[in-house]
Amino acid sequence: MPLSREFDYLPPPDCSLPMPGCRVRAPFGRRREVGVVLAHADKSALASNRIRACTDVIDETPILSAAELRLIRFTSDYYHHPIGEVVAAALPALLRQGRALHPTVETIALSTSGESADIEALVRRAPKQAELIEFLIDAGSAGCEADRLTEELPNWRRTAKALFEKGYLERFYARAADFDERLGVAPVEPPTLNDHQQQALSTLRGSDRFDAFLLDGVTGSGKTEVYLARMHDMVRQHKQVLVLAPEIGLTPQLVARLRKRLGIEPAVLHSSLSDNERLAAWRAARSGAARLIVGTRSSIFTPLKNPGLIIVDEEHDHSFKQQEGLRYSARDLAIVRAKQLDVPVILGSATPTLEMLHHCHEGRYRHLSLPARAGGARPPAMRLVDLLRSPATDGLSEPLASAIERHLDAGGQALIFLNRRGFAPTLICGSCGHVAGCQRCDSRLTVHARSKALRCHHCGASRPLDEHCGECGSTVKPLGEGTERLEDALRARFPDRVIMRVDSDSTQRKGAIQEVLGQAKEGEADILVGTQMLSKGHHFPHLTLVGVVNADQGLFGTDFRSAERMAQSILQVAGRAGRESRPGEVLIQTAFAEHAFWQTLIAGGYQKVADEALAERKRTGWPPFTRLALIRASAHDRNDALEFLEVARRLAARNPANLLRVLGPVDAPMARKAGRYRAQLLLQSGERKALHAVLAQLRVALEENRISRKVRWSIDVDPIELF
Ligand code: ADP
Ligand code: ZN
Ligand code: ZN
């Protein structure tokens, strides 16, 4: 279990002192836990007869280097979070559990009699057994790791039982296979870079030491080609490159592109790896066997033997910020780590965050821009559909419908974007006006027509869909539209076309998302309808039209980041249109066509939206001109949460008001979620140091306060969601 502070131990008796970065086992209370040596101390606050000794040392040599321990310590200090949890985040599960860095793994192979089994006969009598045998034939004499079998054939153990009895299978424990990055194929030649790309690349080539670069290029401008060229320089010098990609941006497509262009296999770290696979990739990064390491958020902590470059692709993406537990930003830590390692970091985006743009304006980071699409593709033309003049039925307006028709007739493909899954966001009674709400949250239930259920998207609660009002028994009706309803509307209008819906409901099965996207890219679907999932980083060669339905959701947002977010999400999805020779078109349905936001976006693009938003934030004192920290508390009883935050407020208010503004405590925008009341306190300061000094004091004082036992609380430094 991760612990909130460091603990003093003696080395195990008759054993030399383990180096920092080595794991040890140590008594803790009545248990024995795995710990990591963080530092050697020559004195302790504990009386010498009270210091216990470690029982054994797991690692002869450190598994975390001094550089990695430095990043861990920084993360703990900056996010005011227990260092034990940061160490836990930095280590693969097997290492946390105390397994060897090079564990042996359960491996299954065919025995000699298994190899000569009569498959034909088995196929008829016991098809599952035949399937397992065939799988193991393909695996060859080295056999297959049990973990992989579990992944490919989930119930293989049950099947294997009979085969073991027949003597067809063998089980042994082998040292886990080492990562080998050799592919045996030569890298594919890159395209000739255009002038902008060339210029960006030569600036990048000018620095081997720390420097932060914002690679700001419209979608399809060839940012990836620029990264690839710089990565190529690095791997040729046998330096390692760490690439961070967003959760859903880390597609097989990106990995395949890296493989093809660099001619080596990347070590990939993402959420669906088995524990052994994760450890193998981690080990390869640590030993230097992998020169290219690609991963999502948590791979920022991966050890590197010979670091040369860090890249953050799509730096604006929210999945870089962890929203629970250790609330770190992998994007921000990438910059810190690059600085600690004295290597360059490249942050790429078509819609950079205002934080990054501000750093560039201040001269701290270097701004590289790619203003035009590469390879001759033109930027898509963007226009509004005024819903007051052309009302929509089930989300679809006539101008959008006829544009779809026009594009499909011309051989193109259409993507219709609606960031709301389900059939309708609200279920209302036609006679008494009762709205179906969640019993555990302050939220409405979403109608899911396909699964005939009402679901809460906040706590996951679900109940069967009833056509009658729970209050008066009259007929209820769904209000508003989600992707299911929009899909129905499109099917009614285009009965002969192939329509695919892509959202987290339609892609629950493992591998389903890749399958659907693969088909979509091949041009097998005429119309794609879906959520965010469709908007990130994908390249659909045939796609020429993007329709944005219900774009108004963010126009009146209360968050100071609303405009920035909305521009990002619209431009990211718009960027899917017309990436090849055929020009793209983007239609945005809005009931507020006169709203200043649209005028700015359409006339000036992202840059203008960003400039205006920055000017406004400067006026109003929001980030990046100030720093924020949010203290959240939740409890079964609302008063406990508020009382806790009131204690925090009083502590914080002891600081001079010109250094620190304290806002709240207030109820969270959704005060009740999953049966708990939530409230928050916002701290704002123009001085980062002042803010952090207050947070450090606050954390200690709050941990010691009795009221903290009644609440769940957290500190969120640089929050990106203010609730
Ligand atoms: P981004 O990462 O900015 O979205 P990509 O690097 O994926 O852009 O490039 C978009 C498309 O343009 C890809 O198909 C890529 O192969 C192509 N491309 C990029 N640079 C060039 C170039 N200099 N010449 C020709 N095609 C290019
Ligand atoms: Zn009713
Ligand atoms: Zn709920």
Tab-separated table of N, CA, C and O in Angstrom, residues 449-553:
chain	number	residue	atom	x	y	z
A	449	ALA	N	-31.695	3.564	-26.277
A	449	ALA	CA	-32.758	2.827	-26.958
A	449	ALA	C	-32.307	1.410	-27.316
A	449	ALA	O	-33.077	0.469	-27.199
A	450	ARG	N	-31.055	1.256	-27.743
A	450	ARG	CA	-30.600	-0.060	-28.184
A	450	ARG	C	-30.666	-1.080	-27.056
A	450	ARG	O	-31.052	-2.207	-27.238
A	451	SER	N	-30.230	-0.668	-25.869
A	451	SER	CA	-30.236	-1.611	-24.750
A	451	SER	C	-31.472	-1.426	-23.869
A	451	SER	O	-31.558	-2.004	-22.798
A	452	LYS	N	-32.419	-0.597	-24.315
A	452	LYS	CA	-33.674	-0.341	-23.588
A	452	LYS	C	-33.421	-0.044	-22.113
A	452	LYS	O	-33.982	-0.687	-21.221
A	453	ALA	N	-32.552	0.910	-21.878
A	453	ALA	CA	-32.205	1.233	-20.494
A	453	ALA	C	-32.107	2.734	-20.298
A	453	ALA	O	-31.932	3.490	-21.254
A	454	LEU	N	-32.247	3.118	-19.038
A	454	LEU	CA	-31.954	4.490	-18.638
A	454	LEU	C	-30.651	4.426	-17.867
A	454	LEU	O	-30.529	3.638	-16.935
A	455	ARG	N	-29.698	5.257	-18.257
A	455	ARG	CA	-28.391	5.158	-17.605
A	455	ARG	C	-27.925	6.506	-17.101
A	455	ARG	O	-28.142	7.521	-17.753
A	456	CYS	N	-27.228	6.461	-15.985
A	456	CYS	CA	-26.587	7.672	-15.499
A	456	CYS	C	-25.151	7.664	-16.006
A	456	CYS	O	-24.401	6.723	-15.737
A	457	HIS	N	-24.764	8.700	-16.731
A	457	HIS	CA	-23.405	8.743	-17.278
A	457	HIS	C	-22.384	9.202	-16.241
A	457	HIS	O	-21.211	9.312	-16.538
A	458	HIS	N	-22.853	9.482	-15.041
A	458	HIS	CA	-21.929	9.955	-14.010
A	458	HIS	C	-21.561	8.880	-13.004
A	458	HIS	O	-20.444	8.832	-12.521
A	459	CYS	N	-22.529	8.008	-12.676
A	459	CYS	CA	-22.215	6.969	-11.688
A	459	CYS	C	-22.392	5.572	-12.259
A	459	CYS	O	-22.087	4.588	-11.597
A	460	GLY	N	-22.918	5.476	-13.481
A	460	GLY	CA	-23.061	4.159	-14.093
A	460	GLY	C	-24.367	3.450	-13.735
A	460	GLY	O	-24.624	2.355	-14.232
A	461	ALA	N	-25.197	4.059	-12.892
A	461	ALA	CA	-26.464	3.408	-12.516
A	461	ALA	C	-27.305	3.171	-13.767
A	461	ALA	O	-27.235	3.930	-14.734
A	462	SER	N	-28.090	2.105	-13.740
A	462	SER	CA	-28.853	1.748	-14.921
A	462	SER	C	-30.166	1.116	-14.491
A	462	SER	O	-30.226	0.393	-13.498
A	463	ARG	N	-31.236	1.423	-15.220
A	463	ARG	CA	-32.485	0.705	-14.965
A	463	ARG	C	-33.251	0.545	-16.275
A	463	ARG	O	-32.987	1.283	-17.239
A	464	PRO	N	-34.171	-0.429	-16.313
A	464	PRO	CA	-34.867	-0.667	-17.573
A	464	PRO	C	-35.687	0.547	-17.987
A	464	PRO	O	-36.194	1.290	-17.133
A	465	LEU	N	-35.787	0.724	-19.270
A	465	LEU	CA	-36.540	1.849	-19.807
A	465	LEU	C	-38.029	1.524	-19.698
A	465	LEU	O	-38.476	0.466	-20.121
A	466	ASP	N	-38.786	2.433	-19.105
A	466	ASP	CA	-40.225	2.225	-18.941
A	466	ASP	C	-40.937	3.306	-19.752
A	466	ASP	O	-40.545	4.466	-19.712
A	467	GLU	N	-41.976	2.900	-20.462
A	467	GLU	CA	-42.666	3.896	-21.293
A	467	GLU	C	-43.629	4.762	-20.502
A	467	GLU	O	-44.213	5.695	-21.039
A	468	HIS	N	-43.799	4.415	-19.238
A	468	HIS	CA	-44.746	5.185	-18.439
A	468	HIS	C	-44.043	5.973	-17.354
A	468	HIS	O	-43.062	5.528	-16.779
A	469	CYS	N	-44.607	7.147	-17.099
A	469	CYS	CA	-44.028	8.038	-16.104
A	469	CYS	C	-44.113	7.423	-14.714
A	469	CYS	O	-45.157	6.890	-14.322
A	470	GLY	N	-43.007	7.489	-13.973
A	470	GLY	CA	-42.981	6.937	-12.630
A	470	GLY	C	-43.895	7.714	-11.677
A	470	GLY	O	-44.311	7.209	-10.644
A	471	GLU	N	-44.237	8.948	-12.008
A	471	GLU	CA	-45.047	9.789	-11.132
A	471	GLU	C	-46.536	9.657	-11.418
A	471	GLU	O	-47.343	9.490	-10.519
A	472	CYS	N	-46.921	9.776	-12.731
A	472	CYS	CA	-48.348	9.842	-13.047
A	472	CYS	C	-48.807	8.748	-14.010
A	472	CYS	O	-50.000	8.620	-14.272
A	473	GLY	N	-47.899	7.952	-14.528
A	473	GLY	CA	-48.304	6.844	-15.388
A	473	GLY	C	-48.546	7.209	-16.847
A	473	GLY	O	-48.816	6.333	-17.664
A	474	SER	N	-48.436	8.495	-17.205
A	474	SER	CA	-48.636	8.862	-18.612
A	474	SER	C	-47.427	8.447	-19.447
A	474	SER	O	-46.396	8.038	-18.916
A	475	THR	N	-47.562	8.633	-20.748
A	475	THR	CA	-46.476	8.243	-21.641
A	475	THR	C	-45.337	9.256	-21.551
A	475	THR	O	-45.568	10.465	-21.516
A	476	VAL	N	-44.109	8.732	-21.541
A	476	VAL	CA	-42.939	9.614	-21.471
A	476	VAL	C	-42.352	9.785	-22.859
A	476	VAL	O	-42.600	8.969	-23.751
A	477	LYS	N	-41.567	10.863	-23.044
A	477	LYS	CA	-40.900	11.004	-24.334
A	477	LYS	C	-39.455	11.477	-24.181
A	477	LYS	O	-39.136	12.280	-23.312
A	478	PRO	N	-38.590	10.918	-25.033
A	478	PRO	CA	-37.182	11.323	-24.989
A	478	PRO	C	-37.004	12.699	-25.609
A	478	PRO	O	-37.596	12.992	-26.649
A	479	LEU	N	-36.189	13.512	-24.955
A	479	LEU	CA	-35.986	14.879	-25.412
A	479	LEU	C	-34.516	15.080	-25.791
A	479	LEU	O	-33.638	14.664	-25.048
A	480	GLY	N	-34.275	15.749	-26.901
A	480	GLY	CA	-32.897	15.989	-27.328
A	480	GLY	C	-32.353	14.773	-28.040
A	480	GLY	O	-33.036	13.762	-28.188
A	481	GLU	N	-31.113	14.877	-28.525
A	481	GLU	CA	-30.605	13.719	-29.246
A	481	GLU	C	-29.191	13.318	-28.859
A	481	GLU	O	-28.359	14.141	-28.497
A	482	GLY	N	-28.999	12.009	-28.902
A	482	GLY	CA	-27.675	11.409	-28.747
A	482	GLY	C	-27.348	10.682	-30.043
A	482	GLY	O	-28.120	10.722	-31.012
A	483	THR	N	-26.210	10.007	-30.059
A	483	THR	CA	-25.753	9.373	-31.301
A	483	THR	C	-26.716	8.309	-31.828
A	483	THR	O	-26.844	8.135	-33.032
A	484	GLU	N	-27.424	7.603	-30.924
A	484	GLU	CA	-28.342	6.557	-31.405
A	484	GLU	C	-29.492	7.169	-32.206
A	484	GLU	O	-29.881	6.665	-33.258
A	485	ARG	N	-30.014	8.274	-31.682
A	485	ARG	CA	-31.144	8.908	-32.362
A	485	ARG	C	-30.698	9.480	-33.707
A	485	ARG	O	-31.394	9.382	-34.711
A	486	LEU	N	-29.524	10.071	-33.691
A	486	LEU	CA	-28.991	10.641	-34.920
A	486	LEU	C	-28.746	9.540	-35.952
A	486	LEU	O	-29.024	9.708	-37.145
A	487	GLU	N	-28.273	8.418	-35.481
A	487	GLU	CA	-28.066	7.277	-36.378
A	487	GLU	C	-29.397	6.872	-37.020
A	487	GLU	O	-29.471	6.650	-38.238
A	488	ASP	N	-30.454	6.824	-36.202
A	488	ASP	CA	-31.776	6.473	-36.742
A	488	ASP	C	-32.222	7.477	-37.801
A	488	ASP	O	-32.755	7.107	-38.844
A	489	ALA	N	-32.012	8.771	-37.499
A	489	ALA	CA	-32.427	9.810	-38.442
A	489	ALA	C	-31.674	9.659	-39.767
A	489	ALA	O	-32.244	9.804	-40.852
A	490	LEU	N	-30.384	9.330	-39.670
A	490	LEU	CA	-29.590	9.160	-40.885
A	490	LEU	C	-30.034	7.922	-41.668
A	490	LEU	O	-30.105	7.941	-42.894
A	491	ARG	N	-30.374	6.863	-40.945
A	491	ARG	CA	-30.845	5.645	-41.624
A	491	ARG	C	-32.160	5.889	-42.348
A	491	ARG	O	-32.387	5.383	-43.446
A	492	ALA	N	-33.017	6.682	-41.709
A	492	ALA	CA	-34.304	6.972	-42.340
A	492	ALA	C	-34.090	7.792	-43.613
A	492	ALA	O	-34.740	7.573	-44.640
A	493	ARG	N	-33.147	8.709	-43.557
A	493	ARG	CA	-32.920	9.578	-44.697
A	493	ARG	C	-32.080	8.890	-45.790
A	493	ARG	O	-32.244	9.146	-46.971
A	494	PHE	N	-31.135	8.052	-45.378
A	494	PHE	CA	-30.241	7.395	-46.352
A	494	PHE	C	-30.317	5.881	-46.213
A	494	PHE	O	-29.346	5.231	-45.790
A	495	PRO	N	-31.490	5.301	-46.556
A	495	PRO	CA	-31.690	3.864	-46.311
A	495	PRO	C	-30.704	2.972	-47.065
A	495	PRO	O	-30.440	1.856	-46.634
A	496	ASP	N	-30.156	3.441	-48.181
A	496	ASP	CA	-29.295	2.565	-48.981
A	496	ASP	C	-27.813	2.711	-48.667
A	496	ASP	O	-26.973	2.118	-49.331
A	497	ARG	N	-27.500	3.582	-47.712
A	497	ARG	CA	-26.084	3.820	-47.426
A	497	ARG	C	-25.615	3.012	-46.231
A	497	ARG	O	-26.406	2.668	-45.348
A	498	VAL	N	-24.297	2.761	-46.195
A	498	VAL	CA	-23.739	2.054	-45.037
A	498	VAL	C	-23.412	3.085	-43.959
A	498	VAL	O	-22.645	4.024	-44.189
A	499	ILE	N	-24.026	2.915	-42.810
A	499	ILE	CA	-23.854	3.877	-41.715
A	499	ILE	C	-23.233	3.159	-40.527
A	499	ILE	O	-23.673	2.080	-40.149
A	500	MET	N	-22.181	3.753	-39.958
A	500	MET	CA	-21.553	3.143	-38.777
A	500	MET	C	-21.565	4.121	-37.632
A	500	MET	O	-21.171	5.270	-37.786
A	501	ARG	N	-22.004	3.630	-36.480
A	501	ARG	CA	-21.981	4.476	-35.286
A	501	ARG	C	-20.771	4.083	-34.445
A	501	ARG	O	-20.507	2.901	-34.219
A	502	VAL	N	-20.021	5.084	-34.023
A	502	VAL	CA	-18.821	4.828	-33.229
A	502	VAL	C	-18.880	5.636	-31.935
A	502	VAL	O	-18.737	6.864	-31.948
A	503	ASP	N	-19.162	4.960	-30.847
A	503	ASP	CA	-19.080	5.606	-29.530
A	503	ASP	C	-18.735	4.517	-28.524
A	503	ASP	O	-18.563	3.359	-28.910
A	504	SER	N	-18.625	4.854	-27.258
A	504	SER	CA	-18.137	3.835	-26.330
A	504	SER	C	-19.156	2.715	-26.133
A	504	SER	O	-18.800	1.633	-25.680
A	505	ASP	N	-20.432	2.948	-26.492
A	505	ASP	CA	-21.414	1.864	-26.396
A	505	ASP	C	-21.259	0.873	-27.540
A	505	ASP	O	-21.391	-0.328	-27.357
A	506	SER	N	-20.979	1.402	-28.734
A	506	SER	CA	-20.925	0.513	-29.899
A	506	SER	C	-19.587	-0.199	-30.017
A	506	SER	O	-19.411	-1.058	-30.856
A	507	THR	N	-18.628	0.172	-29.177
A	507	THR	CA	-17.292	-0.407	-29.325
A	507	THR	C	-16.790	-1.012	-28.028
A	507	THR	O	-15.614	-0.954	-27.718
A	508	GLN	N	-17.719	-1.599	-27.253
A	508	GLN	CA	-17.313	-2.150	-25.958
A	508	GLN	C	-16.428	-3.388	-26.082
A	508	GLN	O	-15.506	-3.570	-25.308
A	509	ARG	N	-16.743	-4.217	-27.067
A	509	ARG	CA	-15.976	-5.440	-27.239
A	509	ARG	C	-14.517	-5.092	-27.530
A	509	ARG	O	-14.223	-4.135	-28.232
A	510	LYS	N	-13.624	-5.881	-26.965
A	510	LYS	CA	-12.201	-5.621	-27.164
A	510	LYS	C	-11.842	-5.707	-28.652
A	510	LYS	O	-12.250	-6.633	-29.338
A	511	GLY	N	-11.134	-4.730	-29.121
A	511	GLY	CA	-10.732	-4.764	-30.526
A	511	GLY	C	-11.793	-4.193	-31.464
A	511	GLY	O	-11.516	-3.969	-32.642
A	512	ALA	N	-13.003	-3.938	-30.945
A	512	ALA	CA	-14.082	-3.472	-31.813
A	512	ALA	C	-13.759	-2.112	-32.435
A	512	ALA	O	-13.997	-1.884	-33.617
A	513	ILE	N	-13.160	-1.247	-31.635
A	513	ILE	CA	-12.883	0.096	-32.134
A	513	ILE	C	-11.905	0.060	-33.305
A	513	ILE	O	-12.094	0.736	-34.314
A	514	GLN	N	-10.872	-0.762	-33.163
A	514	GLN	CA	-9.889	-0.857	-34.252
A	514	GLN	C	-10.530	-1.420	-35.514
A	514	GLN	O	-10.246	-0.990	-36.625
A	515	GLU	N	-11.409	-2.398	-35.294
A	515	GLU	CA	-12.071	-3.031	-36.414
A	515	GLU	C	-12.934	-2.017	-37.183
A	515	GLU	O	-12.828	-1.872	-38.395
A	516	VAL	N	-13.759	-1.291	-36.430
A	516	VAL	CA	-14.652	-0.317	-37.051
A	516	VAL	C	-13.854	0.790	-37.748
A	516	VAL	O	-14.133	1.157	-38.884
A	517	LEU	N	-12.830	1.290	-37.070
A	517	LEU	CA	-12.056	2.367	-37.675
A	517	LEU	C	-11.326	1.876	-38.919
A	517	LEU	O	-11.220	2.595	-39.910
A	518	GLY	N	-10.859	0.636	-38.849
A	518	GLY	CA	-10.193	0.051	-40.009
A	518	GLY	C	-11.135	0.013	-41.203
A	518	GLY	O	-10.786	0.435	-42.313
A	519	GLN	N	-12.360	-0.453	-40.957
A	519	GLN	CA	-13.351	-0.513	-42.034
A	519	GLN	C	-13.649	0.891	-42.559
A	519	GLN	O	-13.753	1.110	-43.763
A	520	ALA	N	-13.766	1.830	-41.625
A	520	ALA	CA	-14.088	3.196	-42.021
A	520	ALA	C	-12.996	3.780	-42.904
A	520	ALA	O	-13.255	4.463	-43.888
A	521	LYS	N	-11.742	3.483	-42.546
A	521	LYS	CA	-10.626	4.014	-43.321
A	521	LYS	C	-10.560	3.401	-44.708
A	521	LYS	O	-10.150	4.057	-45.666
A	522	GLU	N	-10.965	2.134	-44.786
A	522	GLU	CA	-11.005	1.467	-46.092
A	522	GLU	C	-12.130	2.029	-46.956
A	522	GLU	O	-12.267	1.650	-48.116
A	523	GLY	N	-12.971	2.859	-46.371
A	523	GLY	CA	-14.070	3.428	-47.140
A	523	GLY	C	-15.302	2.543	-47.154
A	523	GLY	O	-16.207	2.718	-47.956
A	524	GLU	N	-15.351	1.550	-46.222
A	524	GLU	CA	-16.502	0.651	-46.218
A	524	GLU	C	-17.764	1.303	-45.691
A	524	GLU	O	-18.863	0.829	-45.950
A	525	ALA	N	-17.617	2.385	-44.929
A	525	ALA	CA	-18.807	3.088	-44.445
A	525	ALA	C	-18.990	4.362	-45.257
A	525	ALA	O	-18.016	5.029	-45.585
A	526	ASP	N	-20.257	4.690	-45.568
A	526	ASP	CA	-20.513	5.964	-46.245
A	526	ASP	C	-20.618	7.077	-45.216
A	526	ASP	O	-20.098	8.163	-45.406
A	527	ILE	N	-21.328	6.767	-44.128
A	527	ILE	CA	-21.535	7.787	-43.102
A	527	ILE	C	-21.070	7.244	-41.757
A	527	ILE	O	-21.459	6.157	-41.346
A	528	LEU	N	-20.223	8.021	-41.098
A	528	LEU	CA	-19.803	7.678	-39.741
A	528	LEU	C	-20.510	8.635	-38.809
A	528	LEU	O	-20.529	9.842	-39.059
A	529	VAL	N	-21.090	8.105	-37.738
A	529	VAL	CA	-21.704	8.997	-36.777
A	529	VAL	C	-21.150	8.625	-35.422
A	529	VAL	O	-21.061	7.447	-35.080
A	530	GLY	N	-20.714	9.625	-34.665
A	530	GLY	CA	-20.134	9.259	-33.385
A	530	GLY	C	-19.610	10.426	-32.578
A	530	GLY	O	-19.764	11.594	-32.952
A	531	THR	N	-18.979	10.049	-31.472
A	531	THR	CA	-18.485	11.004	-30.484
A	531	THR	C	-17.006	11.317	-30.719
A	531	THR	O	-16.442	10.917	-31.733
A	532	GLN	N	-16.399	11.980	-29.746
A	532	GLN	CA	-14.964	12.293	-29.705
A	532	GLN	C	-14.079	11.202	-30.279
A	532	GLN	O	-13.056	11.488	-30.863
A	533	MET	N	-14.491	9.962	-30.011
A	533	MET	CA	-13.708	8.818	-30.469
A	533	MET	C	-13.310	8.919	-31.922
A	533	MET	O	-12.292	8.385	-32.325
A	534	LEU	N	-14.161	9.576	-32.704
A	534	LEU	CA	-13.905	9.689	-34.133
A	534	LEU	C	-13.000	10.860	-34.464
A	534	LEU	O	-12.476	10.957	-35.565
A	535	SER	N	-12.837	11.777	-33.504
A	535	SER	CA	-12.234	13.048	-33.903
A	535	SER	C	-10.728	13.073	-33.753
A	535	SER	O	-10.054	13.926	-34.283
A	536	LYS	N	-10.187	12.113	-32.996
A	536	LYS	CA	-8.779	12.258	-32.638
A	536	LYS	C	-7.805	11.568	-33.572
A	536	LYS	O	-7.786	10.348	-33.652
A	537	GLY	N	-6.995	12.367	-34.209
A	537	GLY	CA	-5.840	11.834	-34.915
A	537	GLY	C	-6.079	10.874	-36.075
A	537	GLY	O	-5.137	10.404	-36.674
A	538	HIS	N	-7.325	10.556	-36.375
A	538	HIS	CA	-7.524	9.560	-37.424
A	538	HIS	C	-7.410	10.159	-38.809
A	538	HIS	O	-7.706	11.317	-39.027
A	539	HIS	N	-7.004	9.306	-39.709
A	539	HIS	CA	-6.859	9.737	-41.095
A	539	HIS	C	-7.778	8.859	-41.930
A	539	HIS	O	-7.505	7.690	-42.169
A	540	PHE	N	-8.919	9.426	-42.345
A	540	PHE	CA	-9.847	8.705	-43.207
A	540	PHE	C	-9.650	9.241	-44.622
A	540	PHE	O	-10.076	10.356	-44.926
A	541	PRO	N	-9.016	8.458	-45.477
A	541	PRO	CA	-8.633	8.996	-46.789
A	541	PRO	C	-9.812	9.478	-47.639
A	541	PRO	O	-9.656	10.393	-48.429
A	542	HIS	N	-10.994	8.859	-47.454
A	542	HIS	CA	-12.108	9.211	-48.337
A	542	HIS	C	-13.007	10.289	-47.765
A	542	HIS	O	-13.953	10.733	-48.406
A	543	LEU	N	-12.739	10.689	-46.532
A	543	LEU	CA	-13.658	11.587	-45.846
A	543	LEU	C	-13.586	13.013	-46.406
A	543	LEU	O	-12.519	13.608	-46.466
A	544	THR	N	-14.750	13.533	-46.820
A	544	THR	CA	-14.748	14.892	-47.357
A	544	THR	C	-15.693	15.821	-46.611
A	544	THR	O	-15.552	17.030	-46.689
A	545	LEU	N	-16.661	15.265	-45.886
A	545	LEU	CA	-17.602	16.141	-45.176
A	545	LEU	C	-17.621	15.820	-43.684
A	545	LEU	O	-17.704	14.660	-43.286
A	546	VAL	N	-17.541	16.889	-42.878
A	546	VAL	CA	-17.743	16.731	-41.441
A	546	VAL	C	-18.940	17.577	-41.041
A	546	VAL	O	-19.029	18.750	-41.416
A	547	GLY	N	-19.890	16.980	-40.342
A	547	GLY	CA	-21.032	17.724	-39.825
A	547	GLY	C	-20.954	17.761	-38.314
A	547	GLY	O	-20.725	16.735	-37.681
A	548	VAL	N	-21.085	18.951	-37.725
A	548	VAL	CA	-21.061	19.060	-36.266
A	548	VAL	C	-22.483	19.370	-35.809
A	548	VAL	O	-23.038	20.409	-36.154
A	549	VAL	N	-23.069	18.435	-35.080
A	549	VAL	CA	-24.457	18.556	-34.656
A	549	VAL	C	-24.459	19.084	-33.226
A	549	VAL	O	-23.609	18.707	-32.439
A	550	ASN	N	-25.390	19.934	-32.906
A	550	ASN	CA	-25.464	20.460	-31.544
A	550	ASN	C	-24.130	21.007	-31.045
A	550	ASN	O	-23.577	20.559	-30.041
A	551	ALA	N	-23.620	21.957	-31.791
A	551	ALA	CA	-22.340	22.547	-31.439
A	551	ALA	C	-22.481	23.530	-30.291
A	551	ALA	O	-21.491	23.975	-29.731
A	552	ASP	N	-23.708	23.883	-29.926
A	552	ASP	CA	-23.891	24.969	-28.965
A	552	ASP	C	-23.603	24.601	-27.518
A	552	ASP	O	-23.575	25.473	-26.662
A	553	GLN	N	-23.402	23.299	-27.273
A	553	GLN	CA	-23.204	22.855	-25.890
A	553	GLN	C	-22.180	23.693	-25.118
A	553	GLN	O	-22.360	23.951	-23.946
